[in-house]
Structure formats: C-alpha cells, structure tokens
Amino acid sequence: DPVYIKVMAGEYDYLYQVTSFVIVHQNDLELYESSGSTITLVTCYPRLYYDHRILITAKLIGEKRIIM
C-alpha cells in the first residue's frame, strides 16, 4: 500500500509519497543531494541500542496553498 507524508510549512502543505525504506549501519550512513524534490527521514534503530539508522525517502507529489 502507498505511504504518504504530509509536511505543513508556512502557507503550504506538501504531500510526499514514500519511495524507499532502508536500514543501514550507523557507519554506512550517507546522505546526498538529490536532483528532484525529495525528503529523507532518518531515525535510530533498534530501540535501546541505536547502532543502525532507518532512512525513509519520499518524493514530492503535490502541494497546496493554505488560505487563512
């Protein structure tokens, strides 16, 4: 099933669709600049040990201006 992430920033809501989920060792973590509109969420794993990182990458699929 598709997974979506909604980011609210200022006057805009941004909708991202998750494109990848990967677990890497903390020493293998590399973040890089992408050519598109993407976000990467990073968190520690596993609970209480924290020697790995979960990376969730998502691409921008929509934006909406919030009218206040």
CSV table of N, CA and C in Angstrom, one decimal:
chain,number,residue,atom,x,y,z
A,1,ASP,N,0.8,-1.2,0.0
A,1,ASP,CA,0.0,0.0,0.0
A,1,ASP,C,0.9,1.2,0.0
A,2,PRO,N,0.5,2.3,-0.7
A,2,PRO,CA,1.2,3.5,-0.7
A,2,PRO,C,1.3,4.2,0.7
A,3,VAL,N,2.4,4.8,1.0
A,3,VAL,CA,2.5,5.5,2.2
A,3,VAL,C,2.8,7.0,1.9
A,4,TYR,N,2.1,7.9,2.6
A,4,TYR,CA,2.2,9.3,2.3
A,4,TYR,C,2.7,10.1,3.5
A,5,ILE,N,3.4,11.2,3.3
A,5,ILE,CA,3.9,12.1,4.4
A,5,ILE,C,3.4,13.5,4.0
A,6,LYS,N,2.7,14.1,5.0
A,6,LYS,CA,2.3,15.5,4.8
A,6,LYS,C,3.1,16.4,5.6
A,7,VAL,N,3.7,17.4,5.0
A,7,VAL,CA,4.5,18.4,5.7
A,7,VAL,C,3.8,19.7,5.6
A,8,MET,N,3.6,20.4,6.7
A,8,MET,CA,3.0,21.7,6.7
A,8,MET,C,4.1,22.7,7.0
A,9,ALA,N,4.3,23.7,6.1
A,9,ALA,CA,5.3,24.7,6.2
A,9,ALA,C,4.8,26.0,5.8
A,10,GLY,N,4.7,26.9,6.7
A,10,GLY,CA,4.2,28.3,6.4
A,10,GLY,C,2.8,28.2,5.8
A,11,GLU,N,2.7,28.8,4.6
A,11,GLU,CA,1.4,28.8,3.9
A,11,GLU,C,1.1,27.6,3.0
A,12,TYR,N,1.9,26.6,3.1
A,12,TYR,CA,1.8,25.5,2.2
A,12,TYR,C,1.7,24.1,2.9
A,13,ASP,N,1.0,23.2,2.3
A,13,ASP,CA,1.0,21.8,2.7
A,13,ASP,C,1.7,21.1,1.5
A,14,TYR,N,2.6,20.2,1.9
A,14,TYR,CA,3.3,19.4,0.8
A,14,TYR,C,3.0,17.9,1.1
A,15,LEU,N,2.7,17.2,0.0
A,15,LEU,CA,2.4,15.8,0.1
A,15,LEU,C,3.5,15.0,-0.6
A,16,TYR,N,4.1,14.1,0.1
A,16,TYR,CA,5.2,13.2,-0.4
A,16,TYR,C,4.7,11.8,-0.4
A,17,GLN,N,5.2,11.0,-1.3
A,17,GLN,CA,4.9,9.5,-1.4
A,17,GLN,C,6.2,8.8,-1.1
A,18,VAL,N,6.2,7.9,-0.2
A,18,VAL,CA,7.4,7.1,0.2
A,18,VAL,C,7.8,6.3,-1.0
A,19,THR,N,9.1,6.4,-1.3
A,19,THR,CA,9.7,5.6,-2.4
A,19,THR,C,10.7,4.5,-2.0
A,20,SER,N,11.3,4.7,-0.8
A,20,SER,CA,12.2,3.7,-0.3
A,20,SER,C,12.3,3.7,1.2
A,21,PHE,N,12.6,2.5,1.8
A,21,PHE,CA,12.8,2.3,3.2
A,21,PHE,C,14.0,1.4,3.3
A,22,VAL,N,15.0,1.9,4.0
A,22,VAL,CA,16.2,1.1,4.2
A,22,VAL,C,16.8,1.2,5.6
A,23,ILE,N,17.4,0.1,6.1
A,23,ILE,CA,18.1,0.2,7.3
A,23,ILE,C,19.6,0.0,7.1
A,24,VAL,N,20.4,0.9,7.6
A,24,VAL,CA,21.9,0.9,7.4
A,24,VAL,C,22.6,1.0,8.7
A,25,HIS,N,23.8,0.5,8.8
A,25,HIS,CA,24.6,0.6,10.0
A,25,HIS,C,25.0,2.1,10.1
A,26,GLN,N,25.2,2.6,11.3
A,26,GLN,CA,25.5,4.0,11.5
A,26,GLN,C,26.7,4.4,10.8
A,27,ASN,N,27.7,3.5,10.6
A,27,ASN,CA,28.9,3.9,9.9
A,27,ASN,C,28.8,3.9,8.4
A,28,ASP,N,27.7,3.4,7.9
A,28,ASP,CA,27.4,3.4,6.5
A,28,ASP,C,26.4,4.5,6.0
A,29,LEU,N,26.0,5.3,7.0
A,29,LEU,CA,25.1,6.4,6.7
A,29,LEU,C,25.7,7.4,5.7
A,30,GLU,N,25.1,7.6,4.6
A,30,GLU,CA,25.5,8.7,3.7
A,30,GLU,C,24.2,9.4,3.1
A,31,LEU,N,24.2,10.7,3.3
A,31,LEU,CA,23.1,11.5,2.7
A,31,LEU,C,23.7,12.3,1.6
A,32,TYR,N,22.9,12.5,0.6
A,32,TYR,CA,23.4,13.2,-0.6
A,32,TYR,C,22.3,14.1,-1.2
A,33,GLU,N,22.7,15.0,-2.0
A,33,GLU,CA,21.8,16.0,-2.6
A,33,GLU,C,21.1,15.2,-3.8
A,34,SER,N,19.8,15.4,-3.9
A,34,SER,CA,19.1,14.7,-5.0
A,34,SER,C,18.7,15.8,-6.0
A,35,SER,N,18.4,15.3,-7.2
A,35,SER,CA,18.1,16.2,-8.3
A,35,SER,C,16.6,16.6,-8.3
A,36,GLY,N,15.8,15.9,-7.5
A,36,GLY,CA,14.3,16.2,-7.5
A,36,GLY,C,13.9,16.7,-6.2
A,37,SER,N,12.6,16.9,-6.0
A,37,SER,CA,12.0,17.3,-4.8
A,37,SER,C,11.7,16.1,-3.9
A,38,THR,N,12.7,15.8,-3.0
A,38,THR,CA,12.5,14.6,-2.1
A,38,THR,C,12.9,15.0,-0.7
A,39,ILE,N,12.4,14.2,0.2
A,39,ILE,CA,12.8,14.3,1.6
A,39,ILE,C,13.3,13.0,2.1
A,40,THR,N,14.2,13.0,3.1
A,40,THR,CA,14.7,11.8,3.7
A,40,THR,C,14.6,11.9,5.2
A,41,LEU,N,13.8,11.0,5.8
A,41,LEU,CA,13.6,11.0,7.2
A,41,LEU,C,14.6,10.0,7.8
A,42,VAL,N,15.3,10.4,8.9
A,42,VAL,CA,16.3,9.5,9.4
A,42,VAL,C,16.0,9.3,10.9
A,43,THR,N,16.1,8.1,11.4
A,43,THR,CA,15.9,7.8,12.8
A,43,THR,C,16.8,6.6,13.2
A,44,CYS,N,17.0,6.5,14.5
A,44,CYS,CA,17.9,5.5,15.1
A,44,CYS,C,17.1,4.2,15.2
A,45,TYR,N,17.8,3.0,15.2
A,45,TYR,CA,17.2,1.7,15.3
A,45,TYR,C,18.3,0.7,15.7
A,46,PRO,N,18.1,-0.3,16.4
A,46,PRO,CA,16.8,-0.6,17.1
A,46,PRO,C,16.7,0.1,18.5
A,47,ARG,N,15.6,0.0,19.0
A,47,ARG,CA,15.3,0.6,20.3
A,47,ARG,C,16.3,0.1,21.4
A,48,LEU,N,16.8,1.1,22.1
A,48,LEU,CA,17.7,0.9,23.2
A,48,LEU,C,19.1,0.5,22.8
A,49,TYR,N,19.4,0.4,21.5
A,49,TYR,CA,20.8,0.0,21.1
A,49,TYR,C,21.3,1.1,20.1
A,50,TYR,N,20.5,1.4,19.1
A,50,TYR,CA,20.7,2.6,18.2
A,50,TYR,C,22.0,2.5,17.4
A,51,ASP,N,22.4,1.4,16.9
A,51,ASP,CA,23.6,1.3,16.1
A,51,ASP,C,23.3,1.3,14.6
A,52,HIS,N,22.0,1.3,14.2
A,52,HIS,CA,21.6,1.4,12.8
A,52,HIS,C,20.7,2.6,12.6
A,53,ARG,N,20.5,2.9,11.4
A,53,ARG,CA,19.6,4.0,11.0
A,53,ARG,C,18.6,3.6,10.0
A,54,ILE,N,17.3,4.0,10.2
A,54,ILE,CA,16.3,3.8,9.2
A,54,ILE,C,16.2,5.1,8.4
A,55,LEU,N,16.3,4.9,7.1
A,55,LEU,CA,16.1,6.0,6.1
A,55,LEU,C,14.9,5.8,5.3
A,56,ILE,N,14.0,6.8,5.4
A,56,ILE,CA,12.8,6.7,4.6
A,56,ILE,C,12.8,7.9,3.6
A,57,THR,N,12.8,7.6,2.3
A,57,THR,CA,12.9,8.6,1.3
A,57,THR,C,11.5,8.7,0.6
A,58,ALA,N,11.1,10.0,0.3
A,58,ALA,CA,9.8,10.2,-0.3
A,58,ALA,C,10.0,11.3,-1.4
A,59,LYS,N,9.1,11.2,-2.4
A,59,LYS,CA,9.2,12.2,-3.5
A,59,LYS,C,7.9,13.1,-3.4
A,60,LEU,N,8.1,14.4,-3.7
A,60,LEU,CA,7.0,15.3,-3.7
A,60,LEU,C,6.0,15.0,-4.8
A,61,ILE,N,4.7,14.9,-4.4
A,61,ILE,CA,3.7,14.6,-5.4
A,61,ILE,C,2.6,15.7,-5.5
A,62,GLY,N,2.6,16.6,-4.5
A,62,GLY,CA,1.6,17.7,-4.6
A,62,GLY,C,1.9,18.7,-3.5
A,63,GLU,N,1.4,19.9,-3.8
A,63,GLU,CA,1.4,21.0,-2.8
A,63,GLU,C,0.1,21.8,-2.9
A,64,LYS,N,-0.2,22.4,-1.8
A,64,LYS,CA,-1.4,23.2,-1.7
A,64,LYS,C,-1.2,24.4,-0.8
A,65,ARG,N,-1.6,25.5,-1.3
A,65,ARG,CA,-1.5,26.7,-0.5
A,65,ARG,C,-2.7,26.8,0.4
A,66,ILE,N,-2.4,27.1,1.7
A,66,ILE,CA,-3.4,27.2,2.7
A,66,ILE,C,-3.9,28.6,2.7
A,67,ILE,N,-5.2,28.8,2.6
A,67,ILE,CA,-5.8,30.1,2.6
A,67,ILE,C,-6.3,30.4,4.1
A,68,MET,N,-5.8,31.4,4.6
A,68,MET,CA,-6.1,31.8,6.0
A,68,MET,C,-7.0,32.9,6.1
